[in-house]
Amino acid sequence: MSMRAALGPHLPPLRRYARALTGAQRRGDAYVRLTLETILIEPEHLPGSYSADDKRPKLALFRLFHSVLQTAELPSPSLPATEIYDMPPGGMEALLLTVVEGFSLAETAFILDETEEVIAGQVSRAKAAIAETIRSRVLIIEDEPLIAMHLEQIVEDMGHEVSGMAMTHEDATIRAHEVLPELVLADIQLADGSSGLDAAREILETFDVPVIFITAYPERLLTGERPEPAYLVTKPFKAETVIATIGQALMARSFKRAETN
């Protein structure tokens, strides 16, 4: 299998991870691009041969990405968590890799060049830090009642307030102006055929808040070819995936506000 064929399926999850870690599509994609450029110049970073079910290319790709993070002349993506919250260095990286991207502790240890014991401790402390995130008003845009109720329960269990629920683009924009959300969870396809993406874009014209998109087809929003979301959760989702993504989004928001004050 060629290098291009081996890496292709792993680029969408790497983009998702990079965007969540840095809090922005443009910044995350820039790190991914630098990683790919490094591979072109130094292909020895990847194993020499591959099979269709070989995990080595993905692990090597994520490991190289973190090596690029250490050397690239871009702001550190760890600042939002480590400077404002009691987050261990590498904690958010370890949490996102294990909970959102589904790597094992051993695989995450390889990617971050740490021991499994260190990774386990980082994940535990990261979860504790997320539990301390500032209470926020959350708008949920979801047309499936059971999924909306599940998200509501997750948000409330985290200590946040679900200040509004909406099932359509029009309803979402109306509710946003009523409840003044500090975080938005949005499905892509809504009840009347309208778009959660369009609803979020309209809301962002007025409110500077993080938006987490929830979709069964994340690869469609991880091409790197156009403006795309920074935060994506894949359906069907696990509660801990939503919790980790909410925590990172709110931490990044706090850091952004601290920078501008």
mmCIF file of C-alpha atoms in Angstrom:
data_model
loop_
_atom_site.group_PDB
_atom_site.id
_atom_site.type_symbol
_atom_site.label_atom_id
_atom_site.label_comp_id
_atom_site.label_asym_id
_atom_site.label_seq_id
_atom_site.Cartn_x
_atom_site.Cartn_y
_atom_site.Cartn_z
ATOM 1 C CA MET A 1 0.000 0.000 0.000
ATOM 2 C CA SER A 2 1.347 3.456 -0.904
ATOM 3 C CA MET A 3 2.025 6.115 1.709
ATOM 4 C CA ARG A 4 -0.780 8.273 0.311
ATOM 5 C CA ALA A 5 -3.289 5.431 0.492
ATOM 6 C CA ALA A 6 -2.179 4.509 4.002
ATOM 7 C CA LEU A 7 -2.417 8.047 5.377
ATOM 8 C CA GLY A 8 -5.584 9.168 3.570
ATOM 9 C CA PRO A 9 -8.123 7.610 5.973
ATOM 10 C CA HIS A 10 -6.284 9.066 8.971
ATOM 11 C CA LEU A 11 -6.239 12.707 7.884
ATOM 12 C CA PRO A 12 -9.870 13.497 8.877
ATOM 13 C CA PRO A 13 -9.379 12.284 12.475
ATOM 14 C CA LEU A 14 -6.035 14.093 12.674
ATOM 15 C CA ARG A 15 -7.731 17.311 11.519
ATOM 16 C CA ARG A 16 -10.530 16.800 14.077
ATOM 17 C CA TYR A 17 -7.986 16.266 16.833
ATOM 18 C CA ALA A 18 -5.812 19.221 15.800
ATOM 19 C CA ARG A 19 -8.795 21.563 15.595
ATOM 20 C CA ALA A 20 -10.165 20.502 18.976
ATOM 21 C CA LEU A 21 -6.740 20.805 20.582
ATOM 22 C CA THR A 22 -6.062 24.290 19.202
ATOM 23 C CA GLY A 23 -9.657 25.566 19.245
ATOM 24 C CA ALA A 24 -9.712 26.676 15.621
ATOM 25 C CA GLN A 25 -9.869 25.144 12.156
ATOM 26 C CA ARG A 26 -7.226 27.395 10.626
ATOM 27 C CA ARG A 27 -4.708 26.849 13.402
ATOM 28 C CA GLY A 28 -5.308 23.107 13.651
ATOM 29 C CA ASP A 29 -5.110 22.591 9.903
ATOM 30 C CA ALA A 30 -1.853 24.552 9.835
ATOM 31 C CA TYR A 31 -0.266 21.999 12.172
ATOM 32 C CA VAL A 32 -1.607 19.148 10.034
ATOM 33 C CA ARG A 33 -0.180 20.756 6.912
ATOM 34 C CA LEU A 34 3.231 21.125 8.564
ATOM 35 C CA THR A 35 3.074 17.465 9.552
ATOM 36 C CA LEU A 36 2.390 16.375 5.969
ATOM 37 C CA GLU A 37 5.158 18.623 4.677
ATOM 38 C CA THR A 38 7.547 16.993 7.146
ATOM 39 C CA ILE A 39 6.570 13.545 5.827
ATOM 40 C CA LEU A 40 7.288 14.615 2.262
ATOM 41 C CA ILE A 41 10.748 15.842 3.261
ATOM 42 C CA GLU A 42 11.502 13.071 5.761
ATOM 43 C CA PRO A 43 9.422 9.978 4.854
ATOM 44 C CA GLU A 44 11.450 7.870 7.281
ATOM 45 C CA HIS A 45 9.095 9.080 10.032
ATOM 46 C CA LEU A 46 6.593 6.469 8.781
ATOM 47 C CA PRO A 47 6.984 2.677 8.515
ATOM 48 C CA GLY A 48 8.209 1.495 5.138
ATOM 49 C CA SER A 49 5.372 -0.883 4.251
ATOM 50 C CA TYR A 50 1.695 -1.050 5.123
ATOM 51 C CA SER A 51 -1.336 -3.292 5.051
ATOM 52 C CA ALA A 52 -4.982 -2.264 5.009
ATOM 53 C CA ASP A 53 -5.470 -2.982 8.726
ATOM 54 C CA ASP A 54 -2.061 -1.710 9.856
ATOM 55 C CA LYS A 55 -2.339 0.809 12.706
ATOM 56 C CA ARG A 56 1.288 1.877 12.493
ATOM 57 C CA PRO A 57 0.757 4.652 9.897
ATOM 58 C CA LYS A 58 -1.939 6.305 12.056
ATOM 59 C CA LEU A 59 0.130 6.039 15.219
ATOM 60 C CA ALA A 60 3.222 7.351 13.447
ATOM 61 C CA LEU A 61 1.202 10.201 11.929
ATOM 62 C CA PHE A 62 -0.168 11.338 15.304
ATOM 63 C CA ARG A 63 3.252 10.945 16.924
ATOM 64 C CA LEU A 64 4.886 13.057 14.219
ATOM 65 C CA PHE A 65 2.114 15.642 14.586
ATOM 66 C CA HIS A 66 3.090 16.052 18.235
ATOM 67 C CA SER A 67 6.716 16.339 17.299
ATOM 68 C CA VAL A 68 5.749 19.162 14.940
ATOM 69 C CA LEU A 69 3.847 20.857 17.784
ATOM 70 C CA GLN A 70 7.088 21.042 19.765
ATOM 71 C CA THR A 71 9.077 22.677 16.977
ATOM 72 C CA ALA A 72 6.610 24.734 14.917
ATOM 73 C CA GLU A 73 6.685 28.491 15.390
ATOM 74 C CA LEU A 74 3.022 28.669 16.400
ATOM 75 C CA PRO A 75 1.451 29.367 19.817
ATOM 76 C CA SER A 76 1.250 26.336 22.111
ATOM 77 C CA PRO A 77 -2.173 24.676 21.939
ATOM 78 C CA SER A 78 -1.881 23.664 25.611
ATOM 79 C CA LEU A 79 -2.102 27.216 26.973
ATOM 80 C CA PRO A 80 -5.902 27.392 27.315
ATOM 81 C CA ALA A 81 -5.949 24.412 29.671
ATOM 82 C CA THR A 82 -2.710 24.789 31.598
ATOM 83 C CA GLU A 83 -2.784 28.507 32.334
ATOM 84 C CA ILE A 84 -6.402 28.931 33.451
ATOM 85 C CA TYR A 85 -7.341 25.520 34.844
ATOM 86 C CA ASP A 86 -5.533 22.943 36.955
ATOM 87 C CA MET A 87 -4.696 20.911 33.876
ATOM 88 C CA PRO A 88 -1.472 18.867 33.815
ATOM 89 C CA PRO A 89 0.878 19.481 30.880
ATOM 90 C CA GLY A 90 -0.236 17.111 28.160
ATOM 91 C CA GLY A 91 -3.501 16.420 29.965
ATOM 92 C CA MET A 92 -5.853 17.682 27.290
ATOM 93 C CA GLU A 93 -3.841 15.928 24.609
ATOM 94 C CA ALA A 94 -4.050 12.641 26.526
ATOM 95 C CA LEU A 95 -7.773 13.078 27.151
ATOM 96 C CA LEU A 96 -8.651 13.898 23.555
ATOM 97 C CA LEU A 97 -6.523 11.056 22.200
ATOM 98 C CA THR A 98 -8.080 8.437 24.481
ATOM 99 C CA VAL A 99 -11.659 9.645 24.829
ATOM 100 C CA VAL A 100 -12.364 11.372 21.504
ATOM 101 C CA GLU A 101 -9.985 9.585 19.116
ATOM 102 C CA GLY A 102 -10.249 6.178 20.770
ATOM 103 C CA PHE A 103 -6.568 5.386 21.241
ATOM 104 C CA SER A 104 -5.620 2.992 24.041
ATOM 105 C CA LEU A 105 -3.403 4.132 26.919
ATOM 106 C CA ALA A 106 -0.492 2.265 25.334
ATOM 107 C CA GLU A 107 -1.064 3.902 21.932
ATOM 108 C CA THR A 108 -1.440 7.335 23.516
ATOM 109 C CA ALA A 109 1.770 6.770 25.467
ATOM 110 C CA PHE A 110 3.544 6.019 22.178
ATOM 111 C CA ILE A 111 2.095 9.122 20.487
ATOM 112 C CA LEU A 112 3.033 11.450 23.364
ATOM 113 C CA ASP A 113 6.296 9.650 24.173
ATOM 114 C CA GLU A 114 5.270 8.960 27.755
ATOM 115 C CA THR A 115 4.609 5.939 29.950
ATOM 116 C CA GLU A 116 1.137 4.445 30.342
ATOM 117 C CA GLU A 117 1.177 5.386 34.018
ATOM 118 C CA VAL A 118 1.817 9.047 33.194
ATOM 119 C CA ILE A 119 -0.931 9.036 30.551
ATOM 120 C CA ALA A 120 -3.444 7.487 32.964
ATOM 121 C CA GLY A 121 -2.662 10.195 35.522
ATOM 122 C CA GLN A 122 -2.959 12.957 32.931
ATOM 123 C CA VAL A 123 -6.352 11.686 31.781
ATOM 124 C CA SER A 124 -7.615 11.495 35.363
ATOM 125 C CA ARG A 125 -6.510 15.043 36.188
ATOM 126 C CA ALA A 126 -7.845 16.370 32.892
ATOM 127 C CA LYS A 127 -11.282 14.962 33.677
ATOM 128 C CA ALA A 128 -11.139 16.613 37.090
ATOM 129 C CA ALA A 129 -10.183 19.946 35.517
ATOM 130 C CA ILE A 130 -13.116 19.733 33.118
ATOM 131 C CA ALA A 131 -15.436 19.197 36.083
ATOM 132 C CA GLU A 132 -14.298 22.620 37.305
ATOM 133 C CA THR A 133 -15.037 24.503 34.076
ATOM 134 C CA ILE A 134 -17.063 27.651 34.506
ATOM 135 C CA ARG A 135 -20.838 27.092 34.558
ATOM 136 C CA SER A 136 -22.192 28.153 31.168
ATOM 137 C CA ARG A 137 -25.494 28.615 29.355
ATOM 138 C CA VAL A 138 -25.872 26.041 26.576
ATOM 139 C CA LEU A 139 -28.143 26.062 23.522
ATOM 140 C CA ILE A 140 -28.884 22.623 22.043
ATOM 141 C CA ILE A 141 -29.941 22.460 18.382
ATOM 142 C CA GLU A 142 -31.130 18.899 17.719
ATOM 143 C CA ASP A 143 -34.202 17.515 15.973
ATOM 144 C CA GLU A 144 -34.127 14.013 17.490
ATOM 145 C CA PRO A 145 -35.904 14.207 20.893
ATOM 146 C CA LEU A 146 -34.024 11.259 22.442
ATOM 147 C CA ILE A 147 -30.631 12.633 21.385
ATOM 148 C CA ALA A 148 -31.601 16.107 22.584
ATOM 149 C CA MET A 149 -32.608 14.678 25.973
ATOM 150 C CA HIS A 150 -29.335 12.739 26.189
ATOM 151 C CA LEU A 151 -27.309 15.866 25.451
ATOM 152 C CA GLU A 152 -29.352 17.834 27.964
ATOM 153 C CA GLN A 153 -28.606 15.256 30.658
ATOM 154 C CA ILE A 154 -24.874 15.295 29.854
ATOM 155 C CA VAL A 155 -24.733 19.094 29.968
ATOM 156 C CA GLU A 156 -26.654 19.324 33.236
ATOM 157 C CA ASP A 157 -24.613 16.547 34.835
ATOM 158 C CA MET A 158 -21.527 18.644 34.074
ATOM 159 C CA GLY A 159 -23.075 21.502 36.040
ATOM 160 C CA HIS A 160 -23.996 23.682 33.069
ATOM 161 C CA GLU A 161 -27.403 25.149 32.274
ATOM 162 C CA VAL A 162 -29.392 24.142 29.195
ATOM 163 C CA SER A 163 -30.920 27.530 28.529
ATOM 164 C CA GLY A 164 -32.586 26.667 25.226
ATOM 165 C CA MET A 165 -33.547 23.827 22.873
ATOM 166 C CA ALA A 166 -34.293 24.145 19.147
ATOM 167 C CA MET A 167 -35.172 21.776 16.298
ATOM 168 C CA THR A 168 -34.888 24.053 13.227
ATOM 169 C CA HIS A 169 -32.643 26.795 11.863
ATOM 170 C CA GLU A 170 -35.249 29.496 12.449
ATOM 171 C CA ASP A 171 -36.063 28.336 15.948
ATOM 172 C CA ALA A 172 -32.360 28.145 16.803
ATOM 173 C CA THR A 173 -31.641 31.748 15.844
ATOM 174 C CA ILE A 174 -34.706 32.975 17.740
ATOM 175 C CA ARG A 175 -33.771 31.007 20.850
ATOM 176 C CA ALA A 176 -30.162 32.224 20.686
ATOM 177 C CA HIS A 177 -31.285 35.838 20.961
ATOM 178 C CA GLU A 178 -33.591 34.927 23.832
ATOM 179 C CA VAL A 179 -31.165 32.945 25.985
ATOM 180 C CA LEU A 180 -27.770 34.470 25.021
ATOM 181 C CA PRO A 181 -25.845 31.162 24.959
ATOM 182 C CA GLU A 182 -22.204 30.731 25.926
ATOM 183 C CA LEU A 183 -21.918 27.394 24.117
ATOM 184 C CA VAL A 184 -23.891 25.785 21.280
ATOM 185 C CA LEU A 185 -24.314 22.072 20.542
ATOM 186 C CA ALA A 186 -25.697 21.659 17.029
ATOM 187 C CA ASP A 187 -26.777 18.778 14.821
ATOM 188 C CA ILE A 188 -26.031 19.218 11.111
ATOM 189 C CA GLN A 189 -29.362 18.076 9.615
ATOM 190 C CA LEU A 190 -32.451 19.533 11.297
ATOM 191 C CA ALA A 191 -36.129 18.597 11.396
ATOM 192 C CA ASP A 192 -37.434 20.715 8.527
ATOM 193 C CA GLY A 193 -34.497 19.960 6.239
ATOM 194 C CA SER A 194 -32.681 23.101 7.340
ATOM 195 C CA SER A 195 -29.006 23.162 8.252
ATOM 196 C CA GLY A 196 -27.470 23.331 11.693
ATOM 197 C CA LEU A 197 -24.357 24.709 10.023
ATOM 198 C CA ASP A 198 -26.307 27.637 8.628
ATOM 199 C CA ALA A 199 -27.989 28.212 11.986
ATOM 200 C CA ALA A 200 -24.629 28.257 13.749
ATOM 201 C CA ARG A 201 -23.103 30.646 11.223
ATOM 202 C CA GLU A 202 -26.013 33.054 11.737
ATOM 203 C CA ILE A 203 -25.706 32.790 15.522
ATOM 204 C CA LEU A 204 -21.965 33.463 15.311
ATOM 205 C CA GLU A 205 -22.652 36.728 13.500
ATOM 206 C CA THR A 206 -24.002 38.006 16.834
ATOM 207 C CA PHE A 207 -22.451 35.788 19.520
ATOM 208 C CA ASP A 208 -18.772 34.954 19.931
ATOM 209 C CA VAL A 209 -19.267 31.465 21.389
ATOM 210 C CA PRO A 210 -17.839 28.005 20.682
ATOM 211 C CA VAL A 211 -20.025 25.659 18.632
ATOM 212 C CA ILE A 212 -19.739 21.881 18.820
ATOM 213 C CA PHE A 213 -21.269 20.103 15.837
ATOM 214 C CA ILE A 214 -22.708 16.622 16.221
ATOM 215 C CA THR A 215 -22.950 14.549 13.043
ATOM 216 C CA ALA A 216 -22.975 11.005 11.733
ATOM 217 C CA TYR A 217 -20.754 12.073 8.820
ATOM 218 C CA PRO A 218 -17.792 14.000 10.297
ATOM 219 C CA GLU A 219 -15.514 13.241 7.345
ATOM 220 C CA ARG A 220 -17.628 15.624 5.218
ATOM 221 C CA LEU A 221 -16.561 18.472 7.493
ATOM 222 C CA LEU A 222 -12.896 17.497 7.789
ATOM 223 C CA THR A 223 -11.625 18.020 4.260
ATOM 224 C CA GLY A 224 -9.497 21.086 4.992
ATOM 225 C CA GLU A 225 -10.715 22.582 1.700
ATOM 226 C CA ARG A 226 -13.162 25.217 3.040
ATOM 227 C CA PRO A 227 -14.255 26.901 6.289
ATOM 228 C CA GLU A 228 -15.195 24.001 8.581
ATOM 229 C CA PRO A 229 -15.992 23.490 12.291
ATOM 230 C CA ALA A 230 -13.341 23.381 14.978
ATOM 231 C CA TYR A 231 -15.274 20.974 17.211
ATOM 232 C CA LEU A 232 -16.940 17.796 15.950
ATOM 233 C CA VAL A 233 -18.550 14.897 17.792
ATOM 234 C CA THR A 234 -19.434 11.783 15.825
ATOM 235 C CA LYS A 235 -22.823 10.067 16.115
ATOM 236 C CA PRO A 236 -23.426 7.709 17.795
ATOM 237 C CA PHE A 237 -21.483 9.354 20.586
ATOM 238 C CA LYS A 238 -20.367 8.418 24.064
ATOM 239 C CA ALA A 239 -21.106 10.765 26.959
ATOM 240 C CA GLU A 240 -17.403 11.069 27.809
ATOM 241 C CA THR A 241 -16.639 12.201 24.246
ATOM 242 C CA VAL A 242 -19.168 15.023 24.539
ATOM 243 C CA ILE A 243 -17.859 15.926 28.002
ATOM 244 C CA ALA A 244 -14.240 16.116 26.833
ATOM 245 C CA THR A 245 -15.150 18.226 23.799
ATOM 246 C CA ILE A 246 -17.311 20.602 25.850
ATOM 247 C CA GLY A 247 -14.522 20.977 28.383
ATOM 248 C CA GLN A 248 -11.915 21.806 25.761
ATOM 249 C CA ALA A 249 -14.243 24.242 23.976
ATOM 250 C CA LEU A 250 -15.019 26.152 27.180
ATOM 251 C CA MET A 251 -11.364 26.209 28.259
ATOM 252 C CA ALA A 252 -10.338 27.580 24.867
ATOM 253 C CA ARG A 253 -13.072 30.213 25.146
ATOM 254 C CA SER A 254 -11.815 31.287 28.579
ATOM 255 C CA PHE A 255 -8.254 31.553 27.304
ATOM 256 C CA LYS A 256 -9.354 33.581 24.286
ATOM 257 C CA ARG A 257 -11.225 36.029 26.526
ATOM 258 C CA ALA A 258 -8.291 36.280 28.918
ATOM 259 C CA GLU A 259 -5.990 37.148 26.003
ATOM 260 C CA THR A 260 -8.236 40.024 24.892
ATOM 261 C CA ASN A 261 -8.706 41.514 28.388
#
